[in-house]
Amino acid sequence: MTLFAGVDGGGSKTLAVLIDQNGQEVGRGRADSANYQLFSAQGYSAQQAAHLAAEQVAQAIRQALPAGESAGSLLAAFAGLAGIDTPVALELVNEQLANTALVPSQKWQLVNDAQLVLYGLPNRQGLGLIAGTGSIAVGCNSEGRTARSGGWGYLLGDEGSGYQIGQAALQAITRAADGRGKATRLLPRVLSEWQLAEPAQLIEAVYSRTAGQNQKIARLAPLVFELAAEGDPVAKRLAKQAALQLAVAVRAVYRQLYATGQPYNLAFGGGLLLNTPALKTAILQYLTRLSCTPTQVFEVSDPAKAAALACLEFEKNQQQR
């Protein structure tokens, strides 16, 4: 059996999908985050961070292999990974992926994970918005020009992301606990979610910087939208701010690639965005107010499979040349 691999390595997890030469899915695998920048932030050297990222990709692909099939069945792989935003990072991770011996070194395609959302658009043209643990807007127009906005990481930006919303919720409840800010039901709900007895315990819970801390904070975002729907004024404010920030990111990319009023399609991706209807609705409302209404909206719920299909398509085109 000849197999092609697609990998989506986001901020929270790494998913691999394997398809055969007919485009039929034959296996799925999962591993922890393959985010190069997160490993770097944890103190690993650039080489070590690249190695760890590649190992997560390899683990997910190996797990996806059908029974009786070995890595020798893999012809090519297309991976979209978070954190490879510089040429150096791209080169280092590429080298480490080649060392996994899963596919020949020249058969790896590697891009930033945000680019995968564009594969859910007709002709891969238009804009894509991702909001999960992190956030970013990307785009590609009919001339092949690309642009992006956001995706600066949790310290510099990622406005509207799960992490940023979770962080804002934590800041709001500390102000409420002190009496410096409005009372909010986020306070008791977050304490319950994290199994804490009192607000003072938030200090250790947040600053311990244990593995998966960013994801832990990002998982508070759905709670914000839940309480916003129930009318909590603080949660409503945070939810509106997140939607506006994401809409502004989309408009920034639109302005780089399109003339005013020119139609475009928009793809949504990322766990938070795809699983929060209120957030999607609010973003589209803000885009209308910003004179940037998309012609059609697509949801890209399976970027790993989109990557696998793109890999198969690329290989077929190469063989036909």
PDB file of C-alpha atoms in Angstrom:
ATOM      1  CA  MET A   1       0.000   0.000   0.000  1.00  0.00           C
ATOM      2  CA  THR A   2       1.298   3.476  -0.889  1.00  0.00           C
ATOM      3  CA  LEU A   3       0.508   6.026   1.800  1.00  0.00           C
ATOM      4  CA  PHE A   4       0.559   9.809   2.122  1.00  0.00           C
ATOM      5  CA  ALA A   5       0.661  11.634   5.456  1.00  0.00           C
ATOM      6  CA  GLY A   6      -0.882  14.926   6.482  1.00  0.00           C
ATOM      7  CA  VAL A   7      -0.004  16.456   9.836  1.00  0.00           C
ATOM      8  CA  ASP A   8      -1.557  19.321  11.775  1.00  0.00           C
ATOM      9  CA  GLY A   9       0.730  20.294  14.645  1.00  0.00           C
ATOM     10  CA  GLY A  10      -1.017  23.027  16.609  1.00  0.00           C
ATOM     11  CA  GLY A  11      -0.415  24.552  20.003  1.00  0.00           C
ATOM     12  CA  SER A  12      -2.245  21.824  21.920  1.00  0.00           C
ATOM     13  CA  LYS A  13      -1.795  18.586  19.973  1.00  0.00           C
ATOM     14  CA  THR A  14      -0.422  16.976  16.829  1.00  0.00           C
ATOM     15  CA  LEU A  15      -2.777  15.062  14.530  1.00  0.00           C
ATOM     16  CA  ALA A  16      -1.723  12.852  11.633  1.00  0.00           C
ATOM     17  CA  VAL A  17      -3.950  11.436   8.896  1.00  0.00           C
ATOM     18  CA  LEU A  18      -2.820   8.793   6.407  1.00  0.00           C
ATOM     19  CA  ILE A  19      -4.508   8.274   3.048  1.00  0.00           C
ATOM     20  CA  ASP A  20      -3.899   5.832   0.219  1.00  0.00           C
ATOM     21  CA  GLN A  21      -3.298   6.600  -3.462  1.00  0.00           C
ATOM     22  CA  ASN A  22      -7.072   6.891  -3.993  1.00  0.00           C
ATOM     23  CA  GLY A  23      -7.433   9.556  -1.308  1.00  0.00           C
ATOM     24  CA  GLN A  24      -9.132   7.187   1.129  1.00  0.00           C
ATOM     25  CA  GLU A  25      -8.303   7.648   4.801  1.00  0.00           C
ATOM     26  CA  VAL A  26      -6.607   4.600   6.315  1.00  0.00           C
ATOM     27  CA  GLY A  27      -5.405   5.782   9.718  1.00  0.00           C
ATOM     28  CA  ARG A  28      -5.176   8.540  12.319  1.00  0.00           C
ATOM     29  CA  GLY A  29      -2.675   9.218  15.056  1.00  0.00           C
ATOM     30  CA  ARG A  30      -2.211  11.763  17.798  1.00  0.00           C
ATOM     31  CA  ALA A  31       0.660  13.114  19.869  1.00  0.00           C
ATOM     32  CA  ASP A  32       1.378  16.111  22.071  1.00  0.00           C
ATOM     33  CA  SER A  33       2.089  19.590  20.726  1.00  0.00           C
ATOM     34  CA  ALA A  34       4.874  19.893  18.141  1.00  0.00           C
ATOM     35  CA  ASN A  35       5.203  23.655  18.635  1.00  0.00           C
ATOM     36  CA  TYR A  36       8.876  24.528  18.153  1.00  0.00           C
ATOM     37  CA  GLN A  37       8.522  27.888  19.903  1.00  0.00           C
ATOM     38  CA  LEU A  38       6.926  26.355  22.987  1.00  0.00           C
ATOM     39  CA  PHE A  39       9.869  23.995  23.370  1.00  0.00           C
ATOM     40  CA  SER A  40      12.254  26.918  22.949  1.00  0.00           C
ATOM     41  CA  ALA A  41      10.353  28.859  25.626  1.00  0.00           C
ATOM     42  CA  GLN A  42      10.824  25.914  27.988  1.00  0.00           C
ATOM     43  CA  GLY A  43      14.599  26.336  27.776  1.00  0.00           C
ATOM     44  CA  TYR A  44      15.544  23.823  25.107  1.00  0.00           C
ATOM     45  CA  SER A  45      18.178  24.766  22.555  1.00  0.00           C
ATOM     46  CA  ALA A  46      17.079  25.411  18.973  1.00  0.00           C
ATOM     47  CA  GLN A  47      18.361  21.983  17.934  1.00  0.00           C
ATOM     48  CA  GLN A  48      16.629  20.241  20.830  1.00  0.00           C
ATOM     49  CA  ALA A  49      13.360  22.098  20.189  1.00  0.00           C
ATOM     50  CA  ALA A  50      13.427  21.037  16.540  1.00  0.00           C
ATOM     51  CA  HIS A  51      14.144  17.440  17.556  1.00  0.00           C
ATOM     52  CA  LEU A  52      11.244  17.381  20.029  1.00  0.00           C
ATOM     53  CA  ALA A  53       8.875  18.858  17.443  1.00  0.00           C
ATOM     54  CA  ALA A  54       9.908  16.251  14.870  1.00  0.00           C
ATOM     55  CA  GLU A  55       9.494  13.447  17.402  1.00  0.00           C
ATOM     56  CA  GLN A  56       5.873  14.440  18.074  1.00  0.00           C
ATOM     57  CA  VAL A  57       5.187  14.420  14.333  1.00  0.00           C
ATOM     58  CA  ALA A  58       6.818  11.008  13.984  1.00  0.00           C
ATOM     59  CA  GLN A  59       4.862   9.628  16.925  1.00  0.00           C
ATOM     60  CA  ALA A  60       1.540  10.762  15.460  1.00  0.00           C
ATOM     61  CA  ILE A  61       2.363   9.293  12.033  1.00  0.00           C
ATOM     62  CA  ARG A  62       3.544   5.964  13.449  1.00  0.00           C
ATOM     63  CA  GLN A  63       0.373   5.724  15.510  1.00  0.00           C
ATOM     64  CA  ALA A  64      -1.669   6.305  12.341  1.00  0.00           C
ATOM     65  CA  LEU A  65      -0.085   3.446  10.409  1.00  0.00           C
ATOM     66  CA  PRO A  66      -2.614   0.676   9.665  1.00  0.00           C
ATOM     67  CA  ALA A  67      -1.982  -2.756  11.131  1.00  0.00           C
ATOM     68  CA  GLY A  68       0.642  -4.595   9.125  1.00  0.00           C
ATOM     69  CA  GLU A  69       1.970  -1.461   7.456  1.00  0.00           C
ATOM     70  CA  SER A  70       5.411  -0.002   8.138  1.00  0.00           C
ATOM     71  CA  ALA A  71       6.843   3.454   7.570  1.00  0.00           C
ATOM     72  CA  GLY A  72       8.234   2.075   4.330  1.00  0.00           C
ATOM     73  CA  SER A  73       4.738   2.426   2.863  1.00  0.00           C
ATOM     74  CA  LEU A  74       4.905   6.215   3.185  1.00  0.00           C
ATOM     75  CA  LEU A  75       5.724   7.999  -0.052  1.00  0.00           C
ATOM     76  CA  ALA A  76       5.456  11.625   1.103  1.00  0.00           C
ATOM     77  CA  ALA A  77       4.290  13.820   3.975  1.00  0.00           C
ATOM     78  CA  PHE A  78       2.912  17.338   4.321  1.00  0.00           C
ATOM     79  CA  ALA A  79       3.103  18.888   7.785  1.00  0.00           C
ATOM     80  CA  GLY A  80       1.767  22.191   9.063  1.00  0.00           C
ATOM     81  CA  LEU A  81       3.399  22.967  12.412  1.00  0.00           C
ATOM     82  CA  ALA A  82       2.963  25.808  14.874  1.00  0.00           C
ATOM     83  CA  GLY A  83       5.980  27.876  15.813  1.00  0.00           C
ATOM     84  CA  ILE A  84       8.025  27.624  12.614  1.00  0.00           C
ATOM     85  CA  ASP A  85       7.786  31.300  11.779  1.00  0.00           C
ATOM     86  CA  THR A  86      11.407  31.912  10.794  1.00  0.00           C
ATOM     87  CA  PRO A  87      13.680  30.417   8.093  1.00  0.00           C
ATOM     88  CA  VAL A  88      15.985  29.072  10.815  1.00  0.00           C
ATOM     89  CA  ALA A  89      13.172  27.247  12.606  1.00  0.00           C
ATOM     90  CA  LEU A  90      11.877  25.869   9.315  1.00  0.00           C
ATOM     91  CA  GLU A  91      15.293  24.553   8.336  1.00  0.00           C
ATOM     92  CA  LEU A  92      16.006  22.992  11.733  1.00  0.00           C
ATOM     93  CA  VAL A  93      12.672  21.194  11.958  1.00  0.00           C
ATOM     94  CA  ASN A  94      12.989  20.056   8.340  1.00  0.00           C
ATOM     95  CA  GLU A  95      16.372  18.497   9.125  1.00  0.00           C
ATOM     96  CA  GLN A  96      14.987  16.702  12.161  1.00  0.00           C
ATOM     97  CA  LEU A  97      11.975  15.403  10.224  1.00  0.00           C
ATOM     98  CA  ALA A  98      14.361  13.939   7.670  1.00  0.00           C
ATOM     99  CA  ASN A  99      16.199  12.184  10.514  1.00  0.00           C
ATOM    100  CA  THR A 100      13.015  10.361  11.536  1.00  0.00           C
ATOM    101  CA  ALA A 101      13.421   8.217   8.386  1.00  0.00           C
ATOM    102  CA  LEU A 102       9.656   8.078   7.899  1.00  0.00           C
ATOM    103  CA  VAL A 103       9.803   9.382   4.324  1.00  0.00           C
ATOM    104  CA  PRO A 104      12.715  10.421   2.080  1.00  0.00           C
ATOM    105  CA  SER A 105      14.051  13.841   3.080  1.00  0.00           C
ATOM    106  CA  GLN A 106      13.017  15.426  -0.236  1.00  0.00           C
ATOM    107  CA  LYS A 107       9.458  14.167   0.249  1.00  0.00           C
ATOM    108  CA  TRP A 108       8.693  16.322   3.278  1.00  0.00           C
ATOM    109  CA  GLN A 109       6.666  19.499   2.800  1.00  0.00           C
ATOM    110  CA  LEU A 110       6.629  21.783   5.806  1.00  0.00           C
ATOM    111  CA  VAL A 111       4.666  24.992   6.420  1.00  0.00           C
ATOM    112  CA  ASN A 112       3.321  26.947   9.348  1.00  0.00           C
ATOM    113  CA  ASP A 113       0.166  25.224  10.579  1.00  0.00           C
ATOM    114  CA  ALA A 114      -1.929  28.327   9.899  1.00  0.00           C
ATOM    115  CA  GLN A 115      -1.481  27.826   6.143  1.00  0.00           C
ATOM    116  CA  LEU A 116      -3.479  24.578   6.282  1.00  0.00           C
ATOM    117  CA  VAL A 117      -6.752  26.449   6.786  1.00  0.00           C
ATOM    118  CA  LEU A 118      -6.440  27.854   3.250  1.00  0.00           C
ATOM    119  CA  TYR A 119      -6.665  24.324   1.843  1.00  0.00           C
ATOM    120  CA  GLY A 120     -10.334  24.358   2.789  1.00  0.00           C
ATOM    121  CA  LEU A 121     -11.047  27.173   0.308  1.00  0.00           C
ATOM    122  CA  PRO A 122     -11.835  26.861  -3.411  1.00  0.00           C
ATOM    123  CA  ASN A 123      -8.520  27.069  -5.282  1.00  0.00           C
ATOM    124  CA  ARG A 124      -6.918  27.786  -1.893  1.00  0.00           C
ATOM    125  CA  GLN A 125      -7.645  31.464  -2.383  1.00  0.00           C
ATOM    126  CA  GLY A 126      -9.113  33.789   0.215  1.00  0.00           C
ATOM    127  CA  LEU A 127      -8.592  34.408   3.894  1.00  0.00           C
ATOM    128  CA  GLY A 128      -8.307  32.051   6.830  1.00  0.00           C
ATOM    129  CA  LEU A 129      -8.829  32.725  10.529  1.00  0.00           C
ATOM    130  CA  ILE A 130      -7.662  30.352  13.226  1.00  0.00           C
ATOM    131  CA  ALA A 131      -8.454  30.633  16.922  1.00  0.00           C
ATOM    132  CA  GLY A 132      -7.407  27.807  19.176  1.00  0.00           C
ATOM    133  CA  THR A 133      -4.752  27.982  21.860  1.00  0.00           C
ATOM    134  CA  GLY A 134      -3.251  30.721  19.663  1.00  0.00           C
ATOM    135  CA  SER A 135      -4.706  32.846  16.881  1.00  0.00           C
ATOM    136  CA  ILE A 136      -3.723  34.087  13.432  1.00  0.00           C
ATOM    137  CA  ALA A 137      -5.260  35.335  10.187  1.00  0.00           C
ATOM    138  CA  VAL A 138      -3.719  34.376   6.845  1.00  0.00           C
ATOM    139  CA  GLY A 139      -4.567  34.830   3.202  1.00  0.00           C
ATOM    140  CA  CYS A 140      -3.670  34.132  -0.409  1.00  0.00           C
ATOM    141  CA  ASN A 141      -5.155  35.960  -3.407  1.00  0.00           C
ATOM    142  CA  SER A 142      -5.539  34.948  -7.050  1.00  0.00           C
ATOM    143  CA  GLU A 143      -2.082  36.339  -7.848  1.00  0.00           C
ATOM    144  CA  GLY A 144      -0.490  34.019  -5.327  1.00  0.00           C
ATOM    145  CA  ARG A 145       0.414  36.821  -2.923  1.00  0.00           C
ATOM    146  CA  THR A 146       0.200  35.858   0.735  1.00  0.00           C
ATOM    147  CA  ALA A 147      -0.202  37.825   3.948  1.00  0.00           C
ATOM    148  CA  ARG A 148      -0.776  37.261   7.639  1.00  0.00           C
ATOM    149  CA  SER A 149      -1.808  39.124  10.768  1.00  0.00           C
ATOM    150  CA  GLY A 150      -1.376  37.984  14.350  1.00  0.00           C
ATOM    151  CA  GLY A 151       0.306  34.729  15.257  1.00  0.00           C
ATOM    152  CA  TRP A 152       2.909  36.538  17.355  1.00  0.00           C
ATOM    153  CA  GLY A 153       2.648  34.039  20.209  1.00  0.00           C
ATOM    154  CA  TYR A 154       1.142  34.297  23.662  1.00  0.00           C
ATOM    155  CA  LEU A 155       3.603  36.903  24.972  1.00  0.00           C
ATOM    156  CA  LEU A 156       3.412  39.328  22.045  1.00  0.00           C
ATOM    157  CA  GLY A 157      -0.132  38.876  20.827  1.00  0.00           C
ATOM    158  CA  ASP A 158      -2.486  36.028  19.878  1.00  0.00           C
ATOM    159  CA  GLU A 159      -5.427  38.345  20.541  1.00  0.00           C
ATOM    160  CA  GLY A 160      -8.732  36.522  20.499  1.00  0.00           C
ATOM    161  CA  SER A 161      -7.061  33.165  21.124  1.00  0.00           C
ATOM    162  CA  GLY A 162      -8.035  30.691  23.805  1.00  0.00           C
ATOM    163  CA  TYR A 163      -4.937  31.599  25.792  1.00  0.00           C
ATOM    164  CA  GLN A 164      -5.532  35.336  25.569  1.00  0.00           C
ATOM    165  CA  ILE A 165      -9.194  34.966  26.566  1.00  0.00           C
ATOM    166  CA  GLY A 166      -8.253  32.675  29.441  1.00  0.00           C
ATOM    167  CA  GLN A 167      -5.570  35.088  30.601  1.00  0.00           C
ATOM    168  CA  ALA A 168      -8.008  38.008  30.445  1.00  0.00           C
ATOM    169  CA  ALA A 169     -10.485  35.982  32.497  1.00  0.00           C
ATOM    170  CA  LEU A 170      -7.842  35.311  35.145  1.00  0.00           C
ATOM    171  CA  GLN A 171      -6.953  39.008  35.284  1.00  0.00           C
ATOM    172  CA  ALA A 172     -10.633  39.910  35.622  1.00  0.00           C
ATOM    173  CA  ILE A 173     -11.194  37.556  38.523  1.00  0.00           C
ATOM    174  CA  THR A 174      -8.112  38.770  40.406  1.00  0.00           C
ATOM    175  CA  ARG A 175      -9.466  42.316  40.103  1.00  0.00           C
ATOM    176  CA  ALA A 176     -12.854  41.089  41.306  1.00  0.00           C
ATOM    177  CA  ALA A 177     -11.243  39.276  44.231  1.00  0.00           C
ATOM    178  CA  ASP A 178      -9.433  42.476  45.247  1.00  0.00           C
ATOM    179  CA  GLY A 179     -12.459  44.693  44.829  1.00  0.00           C
ATOM    180  CA  ARG A 180     -10.662  46.599  42.046  1.00  0.00           C
ATOM    181  CA  GLY A 181     -13.004  45.349  39.368  1.00  0.00           C
ATOM    182  CA  LYS A 182     -16.581  44.276  38.776  1.00  0.00           C
ATOM    183  CA  ALA A 183     -17.886  41.170  40.460  1.00  0.00           C
ATOM    184  CA  THR A 184     -18.109  38.255  38.057  1.00  0.00           C
ATOM    185  CA  ARG A 185     -19.282  34.667  38.168  1.00  0.00           C
ATOM    186  CA  LEU A 186     -16.018  33.805  36.489  1.00  0.00           C
ATOM    187  CA  LEU A 187     -14.380  33.893  39.924  1.00  0.00           C
ATOM    188  CA  PRO A 188     -16.189  30.939  41.525  1.00  0.00           C
ATOM    189  CA  ARG A 189     -16.391  29.037  38.238  1.00  0.00           C
ATOM    190  CA  VAL A 190     -12.639  29.225  37.554  1.00  0.00           C
ATOM    191  CA  LEU A 191     -11.820  28.270  41.136  1.00  0.00           C
ATOM    192  CA  SER A 192     -14.106  25.269  40.783  1.00  0.00           C
ATOM    193  CA  GLU A 193     -12.668  24.387  37.365  1.00  0.00           C
ATOM    194  CA  TRP A 194      -9.145  24.368  38.765  1.00  0.00           C
ATOM    195  CA  GLN A 195     -10.181  22.830  42.101  1.00  0.00           C
ATOM    196  CA  LEU A 196      -8.928  25.764  44.147  1.00  0.00           C
ATOM    197  CA  ALA A 197     -10.324  26.755  47.540  1.00  0.00           C
ATOM    198  CA  GLU A 198      -9.561  30.476  47.393  1.00  0.00           C
ATOM    199  CA  PRO A 199      -8.333  33.145  44.950  1.00  0.00           C
ATOM    200  CA  ALA A 200      -4.870  33.303  46.542  1.00  0.00           C
ATOM    201  CA  GLN A 201      -4.164  29.807  45.207  1.00  0.00           C
ATOM    202  CA  LEU A 202      -4.326  31.190  41.663  1.00  0.00           C
ATOM    203  CA  ILE A 203      -0.790  32.523  42.091  1.00  0.00           C
ATOM    204  CA  GLU A 204       0.780  29.101  42.400  1.00  0.00           C
ATOM    205  CA  ALA A 205      -1.597  27.597  39.824  1.00  0.00           C
ATOM    206  CA  VAL A 206      -0.580  30.156  37.202  1.00  0.00           C
ATOM    207  CA  TYR A 207       3.094  30.723  37.953  1.00  0.00           C
ATOM    208  CA  SER A 208       4.088  27.090  38.437  1.00  0.00           C
ATOM    209  CA  ARG A 209       4.635  26.910  34.647  1.00  0.00           C
ATOM    210  CA  THR A 210       4.067  23.190  34.496  1.00  0.00           C
ATOM    211  CA  ALA A 211       3.882  21.380  31.165  1.00  0.00           C
ATOM    212  CA  GLY A 212       0.692  22.207  29.316  1.00  0.00           C
ATOM    213  CA  GLN A 213       0.136  25.428  31.248  1.00  0.00           C
ATOM    214  CA  ASN A 214      -0.767  27.458  28.156  1.00  0.00           C
ATOM    215  CA  GLN A 215      -3.338  24.882  27.152  1.00  0.00           C
ATOM    216  CA  LYS A 216      -4.732  24.830  30.691  1.00  0.00           C
ATOM    217  CA  ILE A 217      -5.292  28.585  30.571  1.00  0.00           C
ATOM    218  CA  ALA A 218      -6.722  28.393  27.037  1.00  0.00           C
ATOM    219  CA  ARG A 219      -9.306  25.848  28.204  1.00  0.00           C
ATOM    220  CA  LEU A 220     -10.914  28.609  30.281  1.00  0.00           C
ATOM    221  CA  ALA A 221     -12.093  30.357  27.098  1.00  0.00           C
ATOM    222  CA  PRO A 222     -15.250  28.235  26.588  1.00  0.00           C
ATOM    223  CA  LEU A 223     -16.237  29.083  30.152  1.00  0.00           C
ATOM    224  CA  VAL A 224     -16.079  32.782  29.264  1.00  0.00           C
ATOM    225  CA  PHE A 225     -18.495  32.285  26.364  1.00  0.00           C
ATOM    226  CA  GLU A 226     -20.763  30.109  28.503  1.00  0.00           C
ATOM    227  CA  LEU A 227     -21.081  32.811  31.167  1.00  0.00           C
ATOM    228  CA  ALA A 228     -21.361  35.533  28.519  1.00  0.00           C
ATOM    229  CA  ALA A 229     -24.430  33.718  27.148  1.00  0.00           C
ATOM    230  CA  GLU A 230     -25.834  33.663  30.683  1.00  0.00           C
ATOM    231  CA  GLY A 231     -25.460  37.426  30.942  1.00  0.00           C
ATOM    232  CA  ASP A 232     -22.360  37.882  33.092  1.00  0.00           C
ATOM    233  CA  PRO A 233     -21.237  41.437  32.175  1.00  0.00           C
ATOM    234  CA  VAL A 234     -17.504  40.792  32.574  1.00  0.00           C
ATOM    235  CA  ALA A 235     -17.648  37.611  30.488  1.00  0.00           C
ATOM    236  CA  LYS A 236     -19.718  39.436  27.839  1.00  0.00           C
ATOM    237  CA  ARG A 237     -17.086  42.163  27.609  1.00  0.00           C
ATOM    238  CA  LEU A 238     -14.262  39.639  27.223  1.00  0.00           C
ATOM    239  CA  ALA A 239     -16.175  37.696  24.561  1.00  0.00           C
ATOM    240  CA  LYS A 240     -16.884  40.863  22.557  1.00  0.00           C
ATOM    241  CA  GLN A 241     -13.265  41.990  22.773  1.00  0.00           C
ATOM    242  CA  ALA A 242     -12.037  38.637  21.488  1.00  0.00           C
ATOM    243  CA  ALA A 243     -14.428  38.664  18.525  1.00  0.00           C
ATOM    244  CA  LEU A 244     -13.483  42.223  17.591  1.00  0.00           C
ATOM    245  CA  GLN A 245      -9.750  41.483  17.778  1.00  0.00           C
ATOM    246  CA  LEU A 246     -10.151  38.469  15.489  1.00  0.00           C
ATOM    247  CA  ALA A 247     -12.244  40.460  13.023  1.00  0.00           C
ATOM    248  CA  VAL A 248      -9.619  43.213  12.950  1.00  0.00           C
ATOM    249  CA  ALA A 249      -6.959  40.588  12.166  1.00  0.00           C
ATOM    250  CA  VAL A 250      -9.014  39.382   9.198  1.00  0.00           C
ATOM    251  CA  ARG A 251      -9.472  42.939   7.952  1.00  0.00           C
ATOM    252  CA  ALA A 252      -5.719  43.557   8.211  1.00  0.00           C
ATOM    253  CA  VAL A 253      -4.999  40.622   5.883  1.00  0.00           C
ATOM    254  CA  TYR A 254      -7.837  41.631   3.545  1.00  0.00           C
ATOM    255  CA  ARG A 255      -6.357  45.108   3.139  1.00  0.00           C
ATOM    256  CA  GLN A 256      -2.986  43.627   2.231  1.00  0.00           C
ATOM    257  CA  LEU A 257      -4.372  41.363  -0.487  1.00  0.00           C
ATOM    258  CA  TYR A 258      -7.573  42.878  -1.857  1.00  0.00           C
ATOM    259  CA  ALA A 259      -8.919  46.188  -3.091  1.00  0.00           C
ATOM    260  CA  THR A 260     -11.719  47.766  -1.065  1.00  0.00           C
ATOM    261  CA  GLY A 261     -14.993  46.010  -1.803  1.00  0.00           C
ATOM    262  CA  GLN A 262     -13.352  43.101  -3.639  1.00  0.00           C
ATOM    263  CA  PRO A 263     -15.089  39.797  -2.767  1.00  0.00           C
ATOM    264  CA  TYR A 264     -13.308  37.081  -0.849  1.00  0.00           C
ATOM    265  CA  ASN A 265     -14.012  33.766   0.853  1.00  0.00           C
ATOM    266  CA  LEU A 266     -13.186  33.148   4.504  1.00  0.00           C
ATOM    267  CA  ALA A 267     -12.221  29.882   6.200  1.00  0.00           C
ATOM    268  CA  PHE A 268     -12.554  29.309   9.930  1.00  0.00           C
ATOM    269  CA  GLY A 269     -10.238  26.920  11.766  1.00  0.00           C
ATOM    270  CA  GLY A 270      -9.054  26.112  15.275  1.00  0.00           C
ATOM    271  CA  GLY A 271     -10.832  24.327  18.096  1.00  0.00           C
ATOM    272  CA  LEU A 272     -12.079  27.407  19.925  1.00  0.00           C
ATOM    273  CA  LEU A 273     -13.499  29.076  16.820  1.00  0.00           C
ATOM    274  CA  LEU A 274     -15.066  25.970  15.320  1.00  0.00           C
ATOM    275  CA  ASN A 275     -16.698  24.910  18.580  1.00  0.00           C
ATOM    276  CA  THR A 276     -18.013  28.319  19.677  1.00  0.00           C
ATOM    277  CA  PRO A 277     -20.977  29.397  17.515  1.00  0.00           C
ATOM    278  CA  ALA A 278     -21.345  32.687  19.397  1.00  0.00           C
ATOM    279  CA  LEU A 279     -17.767  33.636  18.546  1.00  0.00           C
ATOM    280  CA  LYS A 280     -18.232  32.879  14.831  1.00  0.00           C
ATOM    281  CA  THR A 281     -21.435  34.923  14.734  1.00  0.00           C
ATOM    282  CA  ALA A 282     -19.845  37.874  16.533  1.00  0.00           C
ATOM    283  CA  ILE A 283     -16.808  37.882  14.236  1.00  0.00           C
ATOM    284  CA  LEU A 284     -19.001  37.998  11.129  1.00  0.00           C
ATOM    285  CA  GLN A 285     -21.048  40.831  12.640  1.00  0.00           C
ATOM    286  CA  TYR A 286     -17.891  42.823  13.321  1.00  0.00           C
ATOM    287  CA  LEU A 287     -16.593  42.130   9.809  1.00  0.00           C
ATOM    288  CA  THR A 288     -19.790  43.617   8.419  1.00  0.00           C
ATOM    289  CA  ARG A 289     -19.309  46.711  10.568  1.00  0.00           C
ATOM    290  CA  LEU A 290     -15.720  46.908   9.321  1.00  0.00           C
ATOM    291  CA  SER A 291     -16.938  46.790   5.685  1.00  0.00           C
ATOM    292  CA  CYS A 292     -15.227  43.453   5.170  1.00  0.00           C
ATOM    293  CA  THR A 293     -18.067  40.935   4.796  1.00  0.00           C
ATOM    294  CA  PRO A 294     -16.936  37.628   3.232  1.00  0.00           C
ATOM    295  CA  THR A 295     -18.789  36.210   0.239  1.00  0.00           C
ATOM    296  CA  GLN A 296     -18.835  32.717   1.700  1.00  0.00           C
ATOM    297  CA  VAL A 297     -17.617  31.141   4.935  1.00  0.00           C
ATOM    298  CA  PHE A 298     -16.065  27.682   5.112  1.00  0.00           C
ATOM    299  CA  GLU A 299     -15.161  25.631   8.160  1.00  0.00           C
ATOM    300  CA  VAL A 300     -11.941  23.621   8.080  1.00  0.00           C
ATOM    301  CA  SER A 301     -12.414  21.056  10.801  1.00  0.00           C
ATOM    302  CA  ASP A 302      -9.833  18.543   9.582  1.00  0.00           C
ATOM    303  CA  PRO A 303      -6.659  20.352   8.451  1.00  0.00           C
ATOM    304  CA  ALA A 304      -4.565  17.198   8.818  1.00  0.00           C
ATOM    305  CA  LYS A 305      -6.657  15.424   6.185  1.00  0.00           C
ATOM    306  CA  ALA A 306      -6.549  18.530   3.988  1.00  0.00           C
ATOM    307  CA  ALA A 307      -2.758  18.355   4.234  1.00  0.00           C
ATOM    308  CA  ALA A 308      -2.754  14.668   3.295  1.00  0.00           C
ATOM    309  CA  LEU A 309      -4.916  15.317   0.240  1.00  0.00           C
ATOM    310  CA  ALA A 310      -2.672  18.220  -0.763  1.00  0.00           C
ATOM    311  CA  CYS A 311       0.320  15.917  -0.433  1.00  0.00           C
ATOM    312  CA  LEU A 312      -1.309  13.332  -2.705  1.00  0.00           C
ATOM    313  CA  GLU A 313      -2.250  16.013  -5.244  1.00  0.00           C
ATOM    314  CA  PHE A 314       1.285  17.390  -5.274  1.00  0.00           C
ATOM    315  CA  GLU A 315       2.808  13.972  -5.865  1.00  0.00           C
ATOM    316  CA  LYS A 316       0.390  13.227  -8.704  1.00  0.00           C
ATOM    317  CA  ASN A 317       1.250  16.538 -10.356  1.00  0.00           C
ATOM    318  CA  GLN A 318       4.958  15.777 -10.028  1.00  0.00           C
ATOM    319  CA  GLN A 319       4.518  12.398 -11.707  1.00  0.00           C
ATOM    320  CA  GLN A 320       2.618  13.973 -14.603  1.00  0.00           C
ATOM    321  CA  ARG A 321       5.408  16.439 -15.407  1.00  0.00           C
TER     322      ARG A 321
END
